[in-house]
mmCIF file of C-alpha atoms in Angstrom:
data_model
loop_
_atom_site.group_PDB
_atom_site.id
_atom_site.type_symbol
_atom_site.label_atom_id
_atom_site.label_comp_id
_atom_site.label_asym_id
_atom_site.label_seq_id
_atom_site.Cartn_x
_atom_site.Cartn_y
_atom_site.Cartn_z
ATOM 1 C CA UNK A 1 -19.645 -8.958 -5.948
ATOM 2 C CA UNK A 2 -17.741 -5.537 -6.363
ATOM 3 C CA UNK A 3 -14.792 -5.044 -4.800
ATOM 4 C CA UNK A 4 -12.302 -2.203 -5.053
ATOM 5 C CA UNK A 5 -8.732 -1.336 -4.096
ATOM 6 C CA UNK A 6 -8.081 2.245 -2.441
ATOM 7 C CA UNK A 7 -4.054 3.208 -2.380
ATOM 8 C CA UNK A 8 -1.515 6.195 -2.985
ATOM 9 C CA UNK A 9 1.005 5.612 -5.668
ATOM 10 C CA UNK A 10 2.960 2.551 -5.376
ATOM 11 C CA UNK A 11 2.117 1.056 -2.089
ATOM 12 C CA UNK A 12 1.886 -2.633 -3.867
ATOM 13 C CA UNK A 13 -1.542 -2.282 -5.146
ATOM 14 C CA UNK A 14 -1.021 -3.677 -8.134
ATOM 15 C CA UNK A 15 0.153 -6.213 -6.463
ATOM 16 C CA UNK A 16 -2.365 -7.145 -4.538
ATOM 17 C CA UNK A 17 -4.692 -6.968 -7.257
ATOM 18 C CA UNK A 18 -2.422 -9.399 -9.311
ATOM 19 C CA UNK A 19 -2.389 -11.949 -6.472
ATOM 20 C CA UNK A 20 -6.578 -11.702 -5.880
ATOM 21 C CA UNK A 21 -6.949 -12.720 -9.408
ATOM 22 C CA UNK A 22 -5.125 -15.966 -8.995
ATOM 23 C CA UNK A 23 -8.303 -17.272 -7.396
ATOM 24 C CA UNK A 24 -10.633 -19.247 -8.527
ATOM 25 C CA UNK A 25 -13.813 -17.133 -8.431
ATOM 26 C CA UNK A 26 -12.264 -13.643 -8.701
ATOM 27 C CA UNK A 27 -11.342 -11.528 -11.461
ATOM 28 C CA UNK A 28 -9.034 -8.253 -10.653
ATOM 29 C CA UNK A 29 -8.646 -5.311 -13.320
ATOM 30 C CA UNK A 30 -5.612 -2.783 -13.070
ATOM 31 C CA UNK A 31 -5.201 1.086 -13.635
ATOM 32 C CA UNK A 32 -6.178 1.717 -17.573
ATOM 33 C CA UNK A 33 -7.509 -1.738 -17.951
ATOM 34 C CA UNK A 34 -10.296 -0.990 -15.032
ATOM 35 C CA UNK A 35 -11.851 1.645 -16.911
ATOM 36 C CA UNK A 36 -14.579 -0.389 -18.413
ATOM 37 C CA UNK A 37 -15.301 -2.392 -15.334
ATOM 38 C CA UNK A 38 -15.768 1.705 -13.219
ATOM 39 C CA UNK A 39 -17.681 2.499 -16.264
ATOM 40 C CA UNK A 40 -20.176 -0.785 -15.794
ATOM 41 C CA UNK A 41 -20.403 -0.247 -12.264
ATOM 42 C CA UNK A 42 -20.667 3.663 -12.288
ATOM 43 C CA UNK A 43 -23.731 3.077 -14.512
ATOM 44 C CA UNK A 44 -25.310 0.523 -11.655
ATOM 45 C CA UNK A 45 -24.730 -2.281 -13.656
ATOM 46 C CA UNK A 46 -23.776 -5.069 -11.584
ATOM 47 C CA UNK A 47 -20.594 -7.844 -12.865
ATOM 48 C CA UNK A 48 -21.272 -11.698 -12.587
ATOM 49 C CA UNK A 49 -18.879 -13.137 -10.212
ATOM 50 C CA UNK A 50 -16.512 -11.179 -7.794
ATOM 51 C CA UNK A 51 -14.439 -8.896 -9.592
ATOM 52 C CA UNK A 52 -11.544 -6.589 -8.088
ATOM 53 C CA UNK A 53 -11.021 -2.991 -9.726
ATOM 54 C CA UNK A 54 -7.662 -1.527 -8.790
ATOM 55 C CA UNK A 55 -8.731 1.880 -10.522
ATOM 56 C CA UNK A 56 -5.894 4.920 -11.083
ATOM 57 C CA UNK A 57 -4.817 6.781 -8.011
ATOM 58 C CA UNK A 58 -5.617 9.985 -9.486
ATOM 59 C CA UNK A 59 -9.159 9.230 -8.910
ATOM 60 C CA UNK A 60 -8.147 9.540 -5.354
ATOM 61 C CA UNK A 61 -7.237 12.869 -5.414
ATOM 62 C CA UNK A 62 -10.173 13.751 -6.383
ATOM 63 C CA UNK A 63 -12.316 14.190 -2.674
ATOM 64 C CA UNK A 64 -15.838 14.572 -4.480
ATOM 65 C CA UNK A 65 -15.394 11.728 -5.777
ATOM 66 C CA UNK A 66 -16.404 8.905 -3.546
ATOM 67 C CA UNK A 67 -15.606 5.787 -5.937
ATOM 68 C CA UNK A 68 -16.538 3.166 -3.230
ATOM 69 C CA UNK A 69 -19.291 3.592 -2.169
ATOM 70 C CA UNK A 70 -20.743 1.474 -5.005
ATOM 71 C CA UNK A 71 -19.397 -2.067 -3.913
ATOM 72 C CA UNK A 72 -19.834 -4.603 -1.828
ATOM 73 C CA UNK A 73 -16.143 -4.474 -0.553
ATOM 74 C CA UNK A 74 -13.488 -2.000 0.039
ATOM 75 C CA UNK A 75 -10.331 -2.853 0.678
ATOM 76 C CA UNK A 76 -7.262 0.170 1.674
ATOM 77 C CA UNK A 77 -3.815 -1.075 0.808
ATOM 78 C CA UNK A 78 -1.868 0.827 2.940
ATOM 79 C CA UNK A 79 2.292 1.137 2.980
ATOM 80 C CA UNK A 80 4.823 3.110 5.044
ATOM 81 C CA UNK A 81 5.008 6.584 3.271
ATOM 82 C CA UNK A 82 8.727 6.741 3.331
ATOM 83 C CA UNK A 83 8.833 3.387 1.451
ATOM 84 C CA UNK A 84 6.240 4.504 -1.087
ATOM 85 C CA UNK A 85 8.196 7.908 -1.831
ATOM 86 C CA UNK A 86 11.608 5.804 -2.206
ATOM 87 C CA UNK A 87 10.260 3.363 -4.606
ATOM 88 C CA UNK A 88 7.748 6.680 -6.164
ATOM 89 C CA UNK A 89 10.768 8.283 -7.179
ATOM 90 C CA UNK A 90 13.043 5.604 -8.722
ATOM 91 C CA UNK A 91 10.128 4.153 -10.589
ATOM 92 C CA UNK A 92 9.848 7.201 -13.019
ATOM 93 C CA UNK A 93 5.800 7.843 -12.301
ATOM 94 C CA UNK A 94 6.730 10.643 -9.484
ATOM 95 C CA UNK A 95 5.248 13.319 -12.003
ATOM 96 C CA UNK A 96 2.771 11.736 -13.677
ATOM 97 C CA UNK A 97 -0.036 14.449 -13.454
ATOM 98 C CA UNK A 98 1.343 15.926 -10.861
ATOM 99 C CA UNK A 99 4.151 18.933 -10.404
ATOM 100 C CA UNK A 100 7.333 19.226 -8.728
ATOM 101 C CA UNK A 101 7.342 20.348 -5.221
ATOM 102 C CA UNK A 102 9.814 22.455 -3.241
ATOM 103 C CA UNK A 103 12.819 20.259 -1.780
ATOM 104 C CA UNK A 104 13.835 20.446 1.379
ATOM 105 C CA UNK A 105 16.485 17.937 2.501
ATOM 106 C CA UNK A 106 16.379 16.507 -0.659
ATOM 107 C CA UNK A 107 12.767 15.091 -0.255
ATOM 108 C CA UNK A 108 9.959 16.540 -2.477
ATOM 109 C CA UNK A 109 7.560 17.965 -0.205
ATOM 110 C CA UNK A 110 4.839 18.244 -3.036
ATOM 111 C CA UNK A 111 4.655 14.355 -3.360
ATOM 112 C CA UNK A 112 4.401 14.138 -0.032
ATOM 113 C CA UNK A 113 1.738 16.913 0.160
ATOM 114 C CA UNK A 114 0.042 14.206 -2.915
ATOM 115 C CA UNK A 115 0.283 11.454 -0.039
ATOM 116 C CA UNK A 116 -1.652 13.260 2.609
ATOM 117 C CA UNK A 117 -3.785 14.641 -0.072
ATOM 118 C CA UNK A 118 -5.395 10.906 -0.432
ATOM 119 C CA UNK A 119 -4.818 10.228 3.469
ATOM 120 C CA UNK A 120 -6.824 13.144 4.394
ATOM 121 C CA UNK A 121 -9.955 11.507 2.799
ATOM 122 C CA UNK A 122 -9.270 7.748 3.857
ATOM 123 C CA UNK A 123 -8.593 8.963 7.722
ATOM 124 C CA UNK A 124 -11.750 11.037 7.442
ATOM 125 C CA UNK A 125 -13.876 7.960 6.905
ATOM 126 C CA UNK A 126 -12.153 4.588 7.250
ATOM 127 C CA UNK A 127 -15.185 2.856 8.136
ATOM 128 C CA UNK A 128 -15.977 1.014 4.282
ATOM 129 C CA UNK A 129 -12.734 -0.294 4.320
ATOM 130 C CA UNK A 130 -10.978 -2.990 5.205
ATOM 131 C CA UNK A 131 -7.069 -2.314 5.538
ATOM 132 C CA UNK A 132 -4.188 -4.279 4.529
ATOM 133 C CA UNK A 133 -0.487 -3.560 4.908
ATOM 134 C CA UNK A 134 2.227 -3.953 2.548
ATOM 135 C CA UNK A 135 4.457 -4.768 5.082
ATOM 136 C CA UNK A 136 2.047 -7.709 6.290
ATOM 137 C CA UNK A 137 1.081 -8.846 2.572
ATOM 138 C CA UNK A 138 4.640 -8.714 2.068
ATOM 139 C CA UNK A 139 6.270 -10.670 5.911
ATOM 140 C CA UNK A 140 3.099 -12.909 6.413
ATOM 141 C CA UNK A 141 1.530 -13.237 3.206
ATOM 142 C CA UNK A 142 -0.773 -16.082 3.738
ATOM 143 C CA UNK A 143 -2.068 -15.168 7.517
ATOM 144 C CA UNK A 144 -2.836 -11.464 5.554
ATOM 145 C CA UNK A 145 -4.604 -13.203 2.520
ATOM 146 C CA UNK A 146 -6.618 -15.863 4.526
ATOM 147 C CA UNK A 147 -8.249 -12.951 6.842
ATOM 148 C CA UNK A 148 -8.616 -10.892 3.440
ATOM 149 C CA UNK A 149 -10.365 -13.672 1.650
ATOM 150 C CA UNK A 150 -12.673 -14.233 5.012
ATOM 151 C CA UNK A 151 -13.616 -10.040 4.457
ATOM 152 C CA UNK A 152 -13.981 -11.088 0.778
ATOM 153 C CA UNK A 153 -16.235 -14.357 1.677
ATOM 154 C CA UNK A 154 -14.202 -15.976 -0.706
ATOM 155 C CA UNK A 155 -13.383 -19.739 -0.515
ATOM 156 C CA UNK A 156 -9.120 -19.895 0.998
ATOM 157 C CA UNK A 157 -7.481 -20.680 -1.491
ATOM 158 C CA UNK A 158 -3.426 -20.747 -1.919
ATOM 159 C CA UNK A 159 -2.449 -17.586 -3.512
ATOM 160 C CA UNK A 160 0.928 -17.303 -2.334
ATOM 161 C CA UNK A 161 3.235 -17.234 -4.112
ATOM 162 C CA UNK A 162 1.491 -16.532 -6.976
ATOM 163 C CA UNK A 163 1.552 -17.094 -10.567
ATOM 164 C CA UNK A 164 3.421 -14.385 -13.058
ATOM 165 C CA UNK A 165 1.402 -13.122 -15.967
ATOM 166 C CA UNK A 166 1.033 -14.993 -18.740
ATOM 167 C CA UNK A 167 -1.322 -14.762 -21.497
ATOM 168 C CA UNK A 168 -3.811 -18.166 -20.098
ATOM 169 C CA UNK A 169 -3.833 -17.054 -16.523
ATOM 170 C CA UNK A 170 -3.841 -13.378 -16.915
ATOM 171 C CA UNK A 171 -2.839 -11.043 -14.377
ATOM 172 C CA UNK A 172 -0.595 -7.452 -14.385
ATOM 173 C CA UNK A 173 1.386 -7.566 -17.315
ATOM 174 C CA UNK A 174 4.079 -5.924 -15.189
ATOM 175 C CA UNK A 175 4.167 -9.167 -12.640
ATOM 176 C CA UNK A 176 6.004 -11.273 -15.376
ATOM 177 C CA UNK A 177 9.407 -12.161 -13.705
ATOM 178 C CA UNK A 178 8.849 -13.397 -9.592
ATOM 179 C CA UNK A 179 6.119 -14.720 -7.868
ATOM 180 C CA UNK A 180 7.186 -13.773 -4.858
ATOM 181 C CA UNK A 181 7.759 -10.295 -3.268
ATOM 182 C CA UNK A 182 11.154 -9.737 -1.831
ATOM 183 C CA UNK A 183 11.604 -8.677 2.089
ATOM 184 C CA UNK A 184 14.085 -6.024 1.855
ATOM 185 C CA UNK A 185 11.146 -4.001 0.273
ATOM 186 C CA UNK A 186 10.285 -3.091 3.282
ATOM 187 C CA UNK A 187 11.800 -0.759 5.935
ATOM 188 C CA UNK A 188 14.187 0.435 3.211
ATOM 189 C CA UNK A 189 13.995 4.219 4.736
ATOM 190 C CA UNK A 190 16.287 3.208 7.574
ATOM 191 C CA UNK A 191 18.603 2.028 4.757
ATOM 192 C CA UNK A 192 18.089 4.790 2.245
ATOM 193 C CA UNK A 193 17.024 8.191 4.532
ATOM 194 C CA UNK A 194 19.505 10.541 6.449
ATOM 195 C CA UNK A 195 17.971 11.730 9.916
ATOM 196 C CA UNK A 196 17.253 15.114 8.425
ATOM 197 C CA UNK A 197 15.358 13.536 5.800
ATOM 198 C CA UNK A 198 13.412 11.395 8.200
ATOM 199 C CA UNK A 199 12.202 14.619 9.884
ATOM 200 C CA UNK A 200 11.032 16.233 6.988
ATOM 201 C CA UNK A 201 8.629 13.200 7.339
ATOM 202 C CA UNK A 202 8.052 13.618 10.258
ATOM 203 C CA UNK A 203 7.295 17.337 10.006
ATOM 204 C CA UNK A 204 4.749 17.191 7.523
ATOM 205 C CA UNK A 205 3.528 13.361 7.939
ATOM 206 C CA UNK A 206 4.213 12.835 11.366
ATOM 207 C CA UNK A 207 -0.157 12.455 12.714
ATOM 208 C CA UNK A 208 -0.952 10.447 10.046
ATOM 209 C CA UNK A 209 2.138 7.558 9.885
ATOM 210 C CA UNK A 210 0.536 7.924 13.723
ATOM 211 C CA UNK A 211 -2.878 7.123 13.152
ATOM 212 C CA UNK A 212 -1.831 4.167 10.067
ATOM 213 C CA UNK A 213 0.537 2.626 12.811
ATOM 214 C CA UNK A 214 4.081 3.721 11.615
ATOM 215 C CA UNK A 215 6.827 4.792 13.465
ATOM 216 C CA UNK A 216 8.106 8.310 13.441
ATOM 217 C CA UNK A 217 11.967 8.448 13.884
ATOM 218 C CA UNK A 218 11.813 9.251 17.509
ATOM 219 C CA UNK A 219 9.675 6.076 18.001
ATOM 220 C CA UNK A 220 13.244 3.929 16.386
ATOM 221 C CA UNK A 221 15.308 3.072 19.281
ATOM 222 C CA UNK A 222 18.930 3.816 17.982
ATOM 223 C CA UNK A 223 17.956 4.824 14.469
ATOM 224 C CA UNK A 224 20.678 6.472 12.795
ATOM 225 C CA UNK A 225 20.644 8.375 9.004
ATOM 226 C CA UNK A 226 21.901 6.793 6.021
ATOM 227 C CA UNK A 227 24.947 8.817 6.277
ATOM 228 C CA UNK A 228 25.647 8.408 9.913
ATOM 229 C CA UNK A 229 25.244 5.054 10.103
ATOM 230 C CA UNK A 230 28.540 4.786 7.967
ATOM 231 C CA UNK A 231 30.277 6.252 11.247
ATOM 232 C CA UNK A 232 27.712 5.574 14.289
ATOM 233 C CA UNK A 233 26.551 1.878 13.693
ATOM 234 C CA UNK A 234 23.303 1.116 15.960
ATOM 235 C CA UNK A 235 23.698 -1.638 18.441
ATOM 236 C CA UNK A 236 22.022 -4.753 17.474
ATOM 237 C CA UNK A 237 18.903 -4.680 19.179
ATOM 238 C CA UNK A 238 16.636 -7.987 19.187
ATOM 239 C CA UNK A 239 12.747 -8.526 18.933
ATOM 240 C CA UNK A 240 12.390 -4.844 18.968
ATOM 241 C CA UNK A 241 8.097 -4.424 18.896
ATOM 242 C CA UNK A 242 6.443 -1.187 17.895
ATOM 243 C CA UNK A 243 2.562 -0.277 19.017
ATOM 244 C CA UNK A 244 0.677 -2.126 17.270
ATOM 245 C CA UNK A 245 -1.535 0.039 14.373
ATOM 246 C CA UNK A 246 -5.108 0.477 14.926
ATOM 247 C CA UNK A 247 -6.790 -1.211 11.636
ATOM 248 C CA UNK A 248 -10.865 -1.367 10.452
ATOM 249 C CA UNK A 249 -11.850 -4.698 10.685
ATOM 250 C CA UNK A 250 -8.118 -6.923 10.162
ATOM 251 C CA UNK A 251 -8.343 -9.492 11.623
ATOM 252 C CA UNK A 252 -4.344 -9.867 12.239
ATOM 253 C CA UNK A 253 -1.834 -8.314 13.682
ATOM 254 C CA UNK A 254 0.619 -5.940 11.893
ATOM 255 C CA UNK A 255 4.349 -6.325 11.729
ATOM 256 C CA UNK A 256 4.205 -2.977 9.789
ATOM 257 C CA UNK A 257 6.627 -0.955 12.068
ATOM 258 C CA UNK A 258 8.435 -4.191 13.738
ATOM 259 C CA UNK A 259 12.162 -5.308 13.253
ATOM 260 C CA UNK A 260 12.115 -8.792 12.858
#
Protein backbone atom coordinates (compact mmCIF):
# COMPACT_ATOMS: atom_id res chain seq x y z
CA UNK A 1 0.00 0.00 0.00
CA UNK A 2 1.08 3.70 -0.78
CA UNK A 3 0.63 6.12 1.54
CA UNK A 4 1.75 9.73 1.60
CA UNK A 5 2.09 12.66 3.99
CA UNK A 6 0.80 16.23 2.72
CA UNK A 7 2.13 19.30 5.16
CA UNK A 8 3.61 22.99 5.07
CA UNK A 9 6.98 23.38 6.60
CA UNK A 10 7.34 22.13 10.01
CA UNK A 11 3.94 21.18 11.16
CA UNK A 12 5.49 17.74 12.77
CA UNK A 13 5.52 15.79 9.66
CA UNK A 14 8.49 14.33 10.11
CA UNK A 15 7.29 13.35 12.97
CA UNK A 16 4.61 11.60 12.17
CA UNK A 17 6.37 9.82 9.61
CA UNK A 18 9.05 8.74 12.24
CA UNK A 19 6.36 7.36 14.57
CA UNK A 20 4.38 5.29 11.45
CA UNK A 21 7.55 3.51 10.86
CA UNK A 22 7.75 2.07 14.32
CA UNK A 23 5.14 -0.43 13.16
CA UNK A 24 5.38 -3.57 12.33
CA UNK A 25 4.23 -3.69 8.69
CA UNK A 26 5.06 -0.10 7.64
CA UNK A 27 7.99 1.50 6.31
CA UNK A 28 8.06 5.58 6.25
CA UNK A 29 10.74 7.55 4.04
CA UNK A 30 11.57 11.34 4.83
CA UNK A 31 12.29 14.52 2.62
CA UNK A 32 15.66 13.60 0.47
CA UNK A 33 15.52 10.02 1.48
CA UNK A 34 11.83 9.66 -0.28
CA UNK A 35 13.10 10.45 -3.55
CA UNK A 36 13.55 6.96 -4.74
CA UNK A 37 10.38 5.63 -3.24
CA UNK A 38 8.29 9.07 -5.53
CA UNK A 39 10.50 7.95 -8.25
CA UNK A 40 9.17 4.02 -7.99
CA UNK A 41 5.78 5.09 -7.55
CA UNK A 42 5.76 8.03 -10.14
CA UNK A 43 6.79 5.33 -12.66
CA UNK A 44 3.54 3.03 -11.52
CA UNK A 45 5.58 0.71 -9.91
CA UNK A 46 3.93 -0.50 -6.95
CA UNK A 47 6.19 -1.17 -3.22
CA UNK A 48 5.65 -4.54 -1.30
CA UNK A 49 4.22 -3.80 2.00
CA UNK A 50 2.78 -0.38 3.21
CA UNK A 51 5.21 2.22 2.89
CA UNK A 52 4.81 6.03 4.04
CA UNK A 53 6.57 8.82 1.80
CA UNK A 54 6.86 12.10 3.66
CA UNK A 55 8.16 13.81 0.33
CA UNK A 56 9.70 17.71 0.44
CA UNK A 57 7.20 20.47 0.92
CA UNK A 58 8.36 22.23 -2.02
CA UNK A 59 6.59 19.74 -4.05
CA UNK A 60 3.60 21.34 -2.55
CA UNK A 61 4.01 24.48 -3.92
CA UNK A 62 3.93 23.29 -6.90
CA UNK A 63 -0.29 23.23 -7.79
CA UNK A 64 0.21 21.13 -11.13
CA UNK A 65 1.54 18.84 -9.41
CA UNK A 66 -0.93 16.52 -7.85
CA UNK A 67 1.55 13.98 -5.98
CA UNK A 68 -1.34 11.97 -4.36
CA UNK A 69 -3.28 10.97 -6.40
CA UNK A 70 -1.13 7.84 -6.94
CA UNK A 71 -1.74 6.04 -3.48
CA UNK A 72 -3.88 4.24 -1.71
CA UNK A 73 -3.82 6.72 1.30
CA UNK A 74 -3.43 10.33 1.93
CA UNK A 75 -2.96 11.59 4.98
CA UNK A 76 -2.81 15.95 5.69
CA UNK A 77 -0.83 16.74 8.79
CA UNK A 78 -2.15 19.82 9.65
CA UNK A 79 -0.76 22.45 12.58
CA UNK A 80 -1.81 25.91 13.81
CA UNK A 81 -0.03 28.38 11.36
CA UNK A 82 1.18 30.64 14.06
CA UNK A 83 2.95 27.63 15.69
CA UNK A 84 4.46 26.48 12.40
CA UNK A 85 5.87 30.13 11.58
CA UNK A 86 7.36 30.33 15.32
CA UNK A 87 9.12 27.10 15.17
CA UNK A 88 9.77 27.96 10.85
CA UNK A 89 11.78 30.73 11.86
CA UNK A 90 13.97 29.57 14.79
CA UNK A 91 14.71 26.35 13.00
CA UNK A 92 16.93 28.08 10.29
CA UNK A 93 14.88 26.43 7.07
CA UNK A 94 12.59 29.79 6.80
CA UNK A 95 14.48 30.52 3.39
CA UNK A 96 15.19 27.49 2.07
CA UNK A 97 14.05 28.08 -1.63
CA UNK A 98 12.10 30.61 -0.81
CA UNK A 99 12.67 34.69 -0.43
CA UNK A 100 12.19 37.10 2.21
CA UNK A 101 8.91 38.76 2.46
CA UNK A 102 7.92 42.27 3.54
CA UNK A 103 7.55 42.56 7.51
CA UNK A 104 4.93 43.98 8.99
CA UNK A 105 4.75 43.75 12.80
CA UNK A 106 7.67 41.86 12.75
CA UNK A 107 6.04 38.77 11.03
CA UNK A 108 7.18 37.83 7.46
CA UNK A 109 4.24 38.09 5.40
CA UNK A 110 5.97 36.14 2.45
CA UNK A 111 6.17 32.89 4.60
CA UNK A 112 2.95 33.29 5.42
CA UNK A 113 1.89 34.02 1.79
CA UNK A 114 4.17 30.23 1.36
CA UNK A 115 1.52 28.82 3.98
CA UNK A 116 -1.61 29.72 2.14
CA UNK A 117 0.19 29.02 -1.01
CA UNK A 118 -0.06 25.06 -0.03
CA UNK A 119 -3.54 25.70 1.85
CA UNK A 120 -5.06 27.07 -1.18
CA UNK A 121 -4.65 23.64 -2.94
CA UNK A 122 -5.46 21.28 0.14
CA UNK A 123 -8.84 23.48 0.93
CA UNK A 124 -9.64 23.26 -2.77
CA UNK A 125 -9.90 19.49 -2.62
CA UNK A 126 -9.67 17.88 0.81
CA UNK A 127 -11.56 14.97 -0.16
CA UNK A 128 -8.24 12.22 -0.64
CA UNK A 129 -7.18 13.04 2.59
CA UNK A 130 -7.44 12.10 5.78
CA UNK A 131 -6.41 14.94 8.37
CA UNK A 132 -4.50 14.80 11.45
CA UNK A 133 -3.58 17.57 13.88
CA UNK A 134 -0.43 18.29 15.52
CA UNK A 135 -2.06 19.47 18.36
CA UNK A 136 -4.06 16.03 18.67
CA UNK A 137 -0.91 13.76 17.66
CA UNK A 138 0.78 15.79 20.10
CA UNK A 139 -2.29 16.01 23.53
CA UNK A 140 -3.88 12.54 22.66
CA UNK A 141 -1.40 10.68 20.84
CA UNK A 142 -2.73 7.23 21.00
CA UNK A 143 -6.71 8.04 20.47
CA UNK A 144 -5.08 10.11 17.12
CA UNK A 145 -2.86 7.06 16.06
CA UNK A 146 -5.46 4.24 16.71
CA UNK A 147 -8.16 6.12 14.33
CA UNK A 148 -5.07 6.80 11.90
CA UNK A 149 -4.02 3.21 11.81
CA UNK A 150 -7.97 2.19 11.32
CA UNK A 151 -7.72 4.85 7.91
CA UNK A 152 -4.41 3.01 7.31
CA UNK A 153 -6.06 -0.67 7.86
CA UNK A 154 -3.15 -1.31 9.73
CA UNK A 155 -3.09 -3.78 12.69
CA UNK A 156 -3.06 -1.15 16.37
CA UNK A 157 -0.17 -1.38 17.42
CA UNK A 158 1.62 0.79 20.37
CA UNK A 159 3.49 3.50 18.75
CA UNK A 160 3.55 5.91 21.41
CA UNK A 161 6.01 6.89 22.62
CA UNK A 162 8.11 5.83 20.14
CA UNK A 163 11.50 4.64 19.58
CA UNK A 164 14.51 7.31 18.66
CA UNK A 165 16.57 6.52 15.61
CA UNK A 166 19.02 4.22 15.75
CA UNK A 167 20.81 2.46 13.12
CA UNK A 168 18.60 -1.35 13.71
CA UNK A 169 15.25 0.30 13.96
CA UNK A 170 15.66 3.12 11.60
CA UNK A 171 13.65 6.09 11.60
CA UNK A 172 14.47 10.22 11.08
CA UNK A 173 17.90 10.62 11.85
CA UNK A 174 16.84 13.92 13.42
CA UNK A 175 14.43 11.96 16.14
CA UNK A 176 17.61 10.74 18.08
CA UNK A 177 17.19 12.34 21.60
CA UNK A 178 13.12 11.94 23.03
CA UNK A 179 10.55 9.71 22.25
CA UNK A 180 8.10 11.73 23.26
CA UNK A 181 6.85 15.15 21.99
CA UNK A 182 6.66 17.84 24.56
CA UNK A 183 3.15 19.79 25.29
CA UNK A 184 4.25 23.26 25.46
CA UNK A 185 4.75 22.84 21.61
CA UNK A 186 1.64 23.73 21.21
CA UNK A 187 -0.30 27.02 21.62
CA UNK A 188 3.09 28.73 21.95
CA UNK A 189 1.64 31.95 19.90
CA UNK A 190 -0.26 33.07 22.98
CA UNK A 191 3.17 32.85 24.68
CA UNK A 192 5.38 34.19 21.95
CA UNK A 193 2.91 36.78 19.68
CA UNK A 194 1.99 40.47 20.61
CA UNK A 195 -1.78 41.29 19.65
CA UNK A 196 -0.58 43.24 16.66
CA UNK A 197 1.22 40.34 15.51
CA UNK A 198 -1.73 38.05 16.00
CA UNK A 199 -3.69 40.29 13.57
CA UNK A 200 -1.35 40.27 10.95
CA UNK A 201 -2.54 36.57 11.10
CA UNK A 202 -5.47 37.21 11.18
CA UNK A 203 -5.45 39.67 8.28
CA UNK A 204 -3.99 37.56 5.81
CA UNK A 205 -4.84 33.92 7.35
CA UNK A 206 -7.84 34.64 9.09
CA UNK A 207 -10.60 32.14 6.41
CA UNK A 208 -8.39 29.52 6.34
CA UNK A 209 -7.22 28.95 10.37
CA UNK A 210 -11.37 29.17 9.96
CA UNK A 211 -12.01 26.46 7.75
CA UNK A 212 -8.79 24.04 9.52
CA UNK A 213 -10.58 24.77 12.96
CA UNK A 214 -8.23 27.40 14.62
CA UNK A 215 -9.01 30.22 16.50
CA UNK A 216 -8.51 33.73 15.31
CA UNK A 217 -7.60 36.14 18.22
CA UNK A 218 -11.05 37.47 18.57
CA UNK A 219 -12.28 33.85 19.05
CA UNK A 220 -9.57 33.83 22.59
CA UNK A 221 -11.59 34.96 25.42
CA UNK A 222 -9.12 37.33 27.33
CA UNK A 223 -6.15 36.81 25.06
CA UNK A 224 -3.62 39.30 25.64
CA UNK A 225 -0.05 39.96 23.46
CA UNK A 226 3.17 38.78 24.57
CA UNK A 227 3.99 42.17 25.68
CA UNK A 228 0.81 43.04 27.41
CA UNK A 229 0.45 40.20 29.21
CA UNK A 230 3.59 41.40 31.27
CA UNK A 231 1.12 44.26 32.54
CA UNK A 232 -2.63 42.93 31.84
CA UNK A 233 -2.51 39.21 33.07
CA UNK A 234 -5.76 37.25 31.71
CA UNK A 235 -7.99 35.83 34.34
CA UNK A 236 -7.69 32.20 34.74
CA UNK A 237 -10.36 30.85 32.81
CA UNK A 238 -11.18 26.94 33.14
CA UNK A 239 -12.28 24.24 30.50
CA UNK A 240 -12.39 26.96 27.99
CA UNK A 241 -13.79 24.83 24.51
CA UNK A 242 -13.38 26.23 21.04
CA UNK A 243 -15.75 24.98 17.88
CA UNK A 244 -14.77 22.06 17.14
CA UNK A 245 -12.78 21.88 13.40
CA UNK A 246 -14.52 20.31 10.61
CA UNK A 247 -12.03 17.30 9.52
CA UNK A 248 -12.31 14.59 6.26
CA UNK A 249 -12.91 11.44 7.62
CA UNK A 250 -11.17 11.70 11.62
CA UNK A 251 -12.65 9.85 13.41
CA UNK A 252 -11.86 11.97 16.79
CA UNK A 253 -12.34 14.95 18.09
CA UNK A 254 -9.79 17.83 18.00
CA UNK A 255 -8.36 19.62 20.98
CA UNK A 256 -6.55 21.77 18.32
CA UNK A 257 -7.84 25.25 19.49
CA UNK A 258 -8.83 24.08 23.26
CA UNK A 259 -7.11 25.21 26.60
CA UNK A 260 -6.80 22.34 28.58
Amino acid sequence: MRVIIGYSMRSGSTLLAHILSGHSQARAYSDISSNWALARIALGLQPPGTVCIKPVDLLYLQRRLRLWERYDRCIWLARDPRDAYLSTVESGYAYLLWRRGRMEQGIDVGLLARWRRIYDSYLADPDPWYRVHYEDLVAEPDATLAGLLTYLDLPHEKLYPFQTFDIRHGGDYKIARSNTVRDDSRHRYRRELTAAQMEVFDRYLGPHMRALGYPLSDDIPHFVGKCEALHNPAPIQENVKYAQPIRHEAPIGSTCGMDE
